[in-house]
GROMACS .gro file of C-alpha atoms in nm:
model
  282
    1UNK     CA    1   0.000   0.000   0.000
    2UNK     CA    2   0.128   0.343  -0.092
    3UNK     CA    3   0.201   0.599   0.177
    4UNK     CA    4  -0.081   0.852   0.235
    5UNK     CA    5  -0.064   1.155   0.009
    6UNK     CA    6  -0.135   1.380   0.306
    7UNK     CA    7  -0.352   1.419   0.614
    8UNK     CA    8  -0.703   1.537   0.696
    9UNK     CA    9  -0.728   1.689   1.046
   10UNK     CA   10  -1.079   1.717   1.190
   11UNK     CA   11  -1.131   1.906   1.515
   12UNK     CA   12  -1.454   1.789   1.677
   13UNK     CA   13  -1.636   1.917   1.987
   14UNK     CA   14  -1.966   1.742   2.067
   15UNK     CA   15  -2.029   1.655   1.703
   16UNK     CA   16  -2.216   1.324   1.743
   17UNK     CA   17  -2.495   1.448   1.514
   18UNK     CA   18  -2.266   1.517   1.217
   19UNK     CA   19  -1.931   1.335   1.252
   20UNK     CA   20  -2.058   1.021   1.076
   21UNK     CA   21  -2.181   1.231   0.783
   22UNK     CA   22  -1.841   1.398   0.759
   23UNK     CA   23  -1.644   1.073   0.770
   24UNK     CA   24  -1.880   0.883   0.540
   25UNK     CA   25  -1.812   1.137   0.265
   26UNK     CA   26  -1.438   1.075   0.312
   27UNK     CA   27  -1.476   0.695   0.323
   28UNK     CA   28  -1.305   0.630  -0.015
   29UNK     CA   29  -0.978   0.780   0.107
   30UNK     CA   30  -1.019   0.628   0.453
   31UNK     CA   31  -1.066   0.276   0.319
   32UNK     CA   32  -0.791   0.303   0.058
   33UNK     CA   33  -0.545   0.469   0.296
   34UNK     CA   34  -0.486   0.738   0.034
   35UNK     CA   35  -0.501   0.999   0.308
   36UNK     CA   36  -0.444   0.990   0.682
   37UNK     CA   37  -0.765   1.096   0.858
   38UNK     CA   38  -0.737   1.221   1.217
   39UNK     CA   39  -1.031   1.314   1.438
   40UNK     CA   40  -0.934   1.513   1.748
   41UNK     CA   41  -1.222   1.512   1.992
   42UNK     CA   42  -1.178   1.805   2.231
   43UNK     CA   43  -1.387   1.833   2.545
   44UNK     CA   44  -1.656   1.604   2.405
   45UNK     CA   45  -1.934   1.497   2.640
   46UNK     CA   46  -2.120   1.292   2.384
   47UNK     CA   47  -2.055   0.996   2.149
   48UNK     CA   48  -1.841   1.179   1.894
   49UNK     CA   49  -1.532   0.966   1.960
   50UNK     CA   50  -1.725   0.638   1.965
   51UNK     CA   51  -1.893   0.715   1.634
   52UNK     CA   52  -1.564   0.819   1.472
   53UNK     CA   53  -1.401   0.493   1.584
   54UNK     CA   54  -1.658   0.298   1.385
   55UNK     CA   55  -1.471   0.408   1.074
   56UNK     CA   56  -1.180   0.170   1.043
   57UNK     CA   57  -0.840   0.333   0.990
   58UNK     CA   58  -0.952   0.670   1.124
   59UNK     CA   59  -0.721   0.788   1.401
   60UNK     CA   60  -0.919   0.917   1.697
   61UNK     CA   61  -0.770   1.101   1.993
   62UNK     CA   62  -0.954   1.258   2.285
   63UNK     CA   63  -0.855   1.576   2.469
   64UNK     CA   64  -1.013   1.678   2.799
   65UNK     CA   65  -1.012   2.049   2.719
   66UNK     CA   66  -1.270   2.192   2.478
   67UNK     CA   67  -1.035   2.386   2.252
   68UNK     CA   68  -1.030   2.391   1.874
   69UNK     CA   69  -0.682   2.542   1.879
   70UNK     CA   70  -0.566   2.259   2.104
   71UNK     CA   71  -0.724   2.006   1.867
   72UNK     CA   72  -0.552   2.160   1.564
   73UNK     CA   73  -0.218   2.150   1.743
   74UNK     CA   74  -0.266   1.785   1.837
   75UNK     CA   75  -0.370   1.702   1.481
   76UNK     CA   76  -0.049   1.858   1.355
   77UNK     CA   77   0.152   1.646   1.596
   78UNK     CA   78  -0.013   1.327   1.472
   79UNK     CA   79  -0.011   1.409   1.100
   80UNK     CA   80   0.251   1.249   0.881
   81UNK     CA   81   0.446   1.412   0.599
   82UNK     CA   82   0.280   1.588   0.311
   83UNK     CA   83   0.010   1.852   0.272
   84UNK     CA   84  -0.273   1.886   0.523
   85UNK     CA   85  -0.643   1.954   0.504
   86UNK     CA   86  -0.806   2.111   0.810
   87UNK     CA   87  -1.177   2.026   0.807
   88UNK     CA   88  -1.464   2.120   1.038
   89UNK     CA   89  -1.667   1.821   1.154
   90UNK     CA   90  -1.998   1.971   1.038
   91UNK     CA   91  -1.878   2.022   0.680
   92UNK     CA   92  -1.904   1.758   0.406
   93UNK     CA   93  -1.605   1.705   0.176
   94UNK     CA   94  -1.604   1.415  -0.068
   95UNK     CA   95  -1.311   1.179  -0.097
   96UNK     CA   96  -1.262   1.297  -0.454
   97UNK     CA   97  -1.233   1.657  -0.337
   98UNK     CA   98  -0.985   1.562  -0.065
   99UNK     CA   99  -0.763   1.382  -0.315
  100UNK     CA  100  -0.786   1.667  -0.565
  101UNK     CA  101  -0.681   1.916  -0.298
  102UNK     CA  102  -0.392   1.703  -0.170
  103UNK     CA  103  -0.283   1.633  -0.527
  104UNK     CA  104  -0.269   2.002  -0.618
  105UNK     CA  105  -0.070   2.085  -0.307
  106UNK     CA  106   0.174   1.801  -0.370
  107UNK     CA  107   0.268   1.926  -0.715
  108UNK     CA  108   0.382   2.273  -0.611
  109UNK     CA  109   0.240   2.612  -0.699
  110UNK     CA  110  -0.032   2.724  -0.461
  111UNK     CA  111   0.054   2.716  -0.092
  112UNK     CA  112  -0.301   2.727   0.044
  113UNK     CA  113  -0.620   2.608  -0.124
  114UNK     CA  114  -0.974   2.488  -0.067
  115UNK     CA  115  -1.257   2.344  -0.276
  116UNK     CA  116  -1.552   2.557  -0.388
  117UNK     CA  117  -1.840   2.607  -0.141
  118UNK     CA  118  -2.203   2.507  -0.173
  119UNK     CA  119  -2.432   2.646   0.097
  120UNK     CA  120  -2.726   2.429   0.204
  121UNK     CA  121  -2.991   2.663   0.347
  122UNK     CA  122  -3.273   2.407   0.349
  123UNK     CA  123  -3.513   2.491   0.631
  124UNK     CA  124  -3.338   2.819   0.714
  125UNK     CA  125  -3.525   3.137   0.802
  126UNK     CA  126  -3.599   3.393   0.531
  127UNK     CA  127  -3.325   3.638   0.643
  128UNK     CA  128  -3.067   3.358   0.652
  129UNK     CA  129  -3.159   3.245   0.300
  130UNK     CA  130  -3.137   3.601   0.170
  131UNK     CA  131  -2.803   3.656   0.348
  132UNK     CA  132  -2.643   3.349   0.191
  133UNK     CA  133  -2.797   3.421  -0.150
  134UNK     CA  134  -2.580   3.731  -0.157
  135UNK     CA  135  -2.285   3.578   0.032
  136UNK     CA  136  -2.222   3.314  -0.233
  137UNK     CA  137  -2.227   3.575  -0.510
  138UNK     CA  138  -1.960   3.810  -0.370
  139UNK     CA  139  -1.643   3.758  -0.579
  140UNK     CA  140  -1.390   3.877  -0.322
  141UNK     CA  141  -1.525   3.633  -0.062
  142UNK     CA  142  -1.561   3.345  -0.306
  143UNK     CA  143  -1.183   3.346  -0.354
  144UNK     CA  144  -1.098   3.372   0.017
  145UNK     CA  145  -0.993   3.074   0.228
  146UNK     CA  146  -1.212   3.160   0.526
  147UNK     CA  147  -1.579   3.081   0.568
  148UNK     CA  148  -1.574   2.739   0.398
  149UNK     CA  149  -1.522   2.519   0.703
  150UNK     CA  150  -1.199   2.394   0.549
  151UNK     CA  151  -0.863   2.502   0.412
  152UNK     CA  152  -0.557   2.307   0.307
  153UNK     CA  153  -0.186   2.384   0.318
  154UNK     CA  154   0.112   2.252   0.129
  155UNK     CA  155   0.426   2.157   0.321
  156UNK     CA  156   0.571   2.496   0.237
  157UNK     CA  157   0.247   2.670   0.327
  158UNK     CA  158   0.229   2.499   0.665
  159UNK     CA  159   0.586   2.611   0.732
  160UNK     CA  160   0.466   2.973   0.701
  161UNK     CA  161   0.382   2.974   1.074
  162UNK     CA  162   0.463   2.776   1.391
  163UNK     CA  163   0.189   2.622   1.600
  164UNK     CA  164  -0.167   2.749   1.568
  165UNK     CA  165  -0.204   3.069   1.774
  166UNK     CA  166  -0.477   3.117   2.033
  167UNK     CA  167  -0.722   3.265   1.785
  168UNK     CA  168  -1.086   3.160   1.759
  169UNK     CA  169  -1.116   3.228   1.383
  170UNK     CA  170  -0.835   3.004   1.261
  171UNK     CA  171  -0.951   3.020   0.898
  172UNK     CA  172  -0.940   3.399   0.897
  173UNK     CA  173  -0.588   3.382   1.041
  174UNK     CA  174  -0.474   3.136   0.773
  175UNK     CA  175  -0.627   3.351   0.499
  176UNK     CA  176  -0.432   3.651   0.628
  177UNK     CA  177  -0.097   3.474   0.587
  178UNK     CA  178  -0.107   3.431   0.211
  179UNK     CA  179  -0.125   3.665  -0.086
  180UNK     CA  180  -0.373   3.613  -0.370
  181UNK     CA  181  -0.111   3.454  -0.596
  182UNK     CA  182  -0.029   3.197  -0.327
  183UNK     CA  183  -0.385   3.065  -0.292
  184UNK     CA  184  -0.630   2.888  -0.519
  185UNK     CA  185  -0.980   2.738  -0.533
  186UNK     CA  186  -0.947   2.381  -0.660
  187UNK     CA  187  -1.180   2.277  -0.941
  188UNK     CA  188  -1.340   1.978  -0.770
  189UNK     CA  189  -1.652   1.877  -0.577
  190UNK     CA  190  -1.767   2.164  -0.355
  191UNK     CA  191  -1.772   2.129   0.020
  192UNK     CA  192  -2.126   2.136   0.156
  193UNK     CA  193  -2.169   2.393   0.431
  194UNK     CA  194  -2.500   2.376   0.614
  195UNK     CA  195  -2.609   2.728   0.700
  196UNK     CA  196  -2.760   2.828   1.035
  197UNK     CA  197  -3.135   2.773   1.052
  198UNK     CA  198  -3.212   3.077   1.266
  199UNK     CA  199  -3.112   3.440   1.219
  200UNK     CA  200  -2.986   3.458   1.576
  201UNK     CA  201  -2.745   3.174   1.509
  202UNK     CA  202  -2.611   3.348   1.200
  203UNK     CA  203  -2.549   3.656   1.412
  204UNK     CA  204  -2.353   3.443   1.659
  205UNK     CA  205  -2.116   3.340   1.381
  206UNK     CA  206  -2.078   3.696   1.254
  207UNK     CA  207  -2.019   3.839   1.601
  208UNK     CA  208  -1.750   3.580   1.668
  209UNK     CA  209  -1.576   3.668   1.344
  210UNK     CA  210  -1.576   4.043   1.396
  211UNK     CA  211  -1.480   4.019   1.762
  212UNK     CA  212  -1.170   3.815   1.679
  213UNK     CA  213  -1.042   4.026   1.388
  214UNK     CA  214  -0.812   4.215   1.622
  215UNK     CA  215  -0.647   3.889   1.726
  216UNK     CA  216  -0.591   3.802   1.361
  217UNK     CA  217  -0.437   4.140   1.286
  218UNK     CA  218  -0.196   4.109   1.578
  219UNK     CA  219  -0.082   3.760   1.473
  220UNK     CA  220  -0.080   3.781   1.092
  221UNK     CA  221   0.259   3.831   0.936
  222UNK     CA  222   0.163   3.951   0.589
  223UNK     CA  223  -0.188   4.087   0.541
  224UNK     CA  224  -0.360   4.280   0.823
  225UNK     CA  225  -0.714   4.176   0.738
  226UNK     CA  226  -0.889   3.937   0.503
  227UNK     CA  227  -0.886   4.040   0.137
  228UNK     CA  228  -1.243   3.920   0.105
  229UNK     CA  229  -1.372   4.151   0.373
  230UNK     CA  230  -1.193   4.451   0.225
  231UNK     CA  231  -1.375   4.413  -0.107
  232UNK     CA  232  -1.725   4.327   0.013
  233UNK     CA  233  -1.887   4.671  -0.017
  234UNK     CA  234  -1.749   4.731  -0.366
  235UNK     CA  235  -1.866   4.388  -0.482
  236UNK     CA  236  -2.213   4.426  -0.331
  237UNK     CA  237  -2.269   4.760  -0.503
  238UNK     CA  238  -2.154   4.612  -0.832
  239UNK     CA  239  -2.384   4.311  -0.795
  240UNK     CA  240  -2.689   4.525  -0.718
  241UNK     CA  241  -2.621   4.751  -1.017
  242UNK     CA  242  -2.617   4.446  -1.245
  243UNK     CA  243  -2.902   4.256  -1.079
  244UNK     CA  244  -3.169   4.469  -0.917
  245UNK     CA  245  -3.336   4.153  -0.789
  246UNK     CA  246  -3.057   4.122  -0.532
  247UNK     CA  247  -3.143   4.453  -0.368
  248UNK     CA  248  -3.348   4.294  -0.087
  249UNK     CA  249  -3.079   4.034  -0.019
  250UNK     CA  250  -2.817   4.309  -0.015
  251UNK     CA  251  -3.021   4.508   0.236
  252UNK     CA  252  -3.060   4.203   0.463
  253UNK     CA  253  -2.689   4.130   0.432
  254UNK     CA  254  -2.592   4.485   0.524
  255UNK     CA  255  -2.831   4.508   0.820
  256UNK     CA  256  -2.707   4.182   0.974
  257UNK     CA  257  -2.344   4.286   0.923
  258UNK     CA  258  -2.406   4.619   1.097
  259UNK     CA  259  -2.586   4.452   1.389
  260UNK     CA  260  -2.307   4.195   1.428
  261UNK     CA  261  -2.034   4.461   1.420
  262UNK     CA  262  -2.210   4.670   1.683
  263UNK     CA  263  -2.267   4.372   1.911
  264UNK     CA  264  -1.909   4.260   1.867
  265UNK     CA  265  -1.794   4.599   1.999
  266UNK     CA  266  -2.017   4.609   2.306
  267UNK     CA  267  -2.028   4.241   2.403
  268UNK     CA  268  -1.745   4.156   2.647
  269UNK     CA  269  -1.489   3.898   2.550
  270UNK     CA  270  -1.549   3.583   2.749
  271UNK     CA  271  -1.349   3.325   2.557
  272UNK     CA  272  -1.651   3.112   2.471
  273UNK     CA  273  -1.702   2.967   2.125
  274UNK     CA  274  -2.023   3.120   1.990
  275UNK     CA  275  -2.151   2.813   1.817
  276UNK     CA  276  -2.440   2.759   1.580
  277UNK     CA  277  -2.618   2.439   1.686
  278UNK     CA  278  -2.915   2.482   1.453
  279UNK     CA  279  -2.720   2.351   1.152
  280UNK     CA  280  -2.604   2.034   1.330
  281UNK     CA  281  -2.853   1.766   1.251
  282UNK     CA  282  -2.851   1.430   1.074
   0.00000   0.00000   0.00000
């Protein structure tokens, strides 16, 4: 059997409702051994680890502390040579997409990549559906690494920084380390990201992102803030000029962004992970 092309690191905290879905999509590479798949259960008080162990050849490790950063660091320690995919447990990536990503990173060129994104807003509230209708159309965001529930780094790309810093938004941090010419969106199966079902849960995600931008700016070595966020307003105005039918979605998008930014400023930092549980279902 050939050595794995790379590793897939999955940080999981109380993900019993979705971890099987995540691993089942990766089963072709798990069974073949084409990629090393590591599930780091951190602070789990449910059956996440037991369910993950049902998938033969998946490496499962349990940490007492609920910490995504701690899980990412442990995953790095366990991962073998080659490029690495960092994947959220509630996101679905096919085995074909995983191999395409690892293959691209193994041949040189881009240092950091991800697959395209497909947002599943089935059953979501009207504001959430409108928000994501616009979100997936914004060009500057569609090329960014953050917001997809996954990113992947070549060996050289992973060497860009030491261990993962104590930052909640790890994907935003990774995005800030690379220039546009160093990243790419791989032409393969999209990752399926289930959107929040409730507007309040979407706001939780947005507040978390905006509240942690300062941490990213202090730790990033190249770009002070995400390229995608810098170009949002320009892209939204351009989209609305071309497609007047997006005006309502643009208004909803803008209102929720403003609310999230204001709440991020006034809400005290408490170190908790503001998590959307509405999208975690089987």
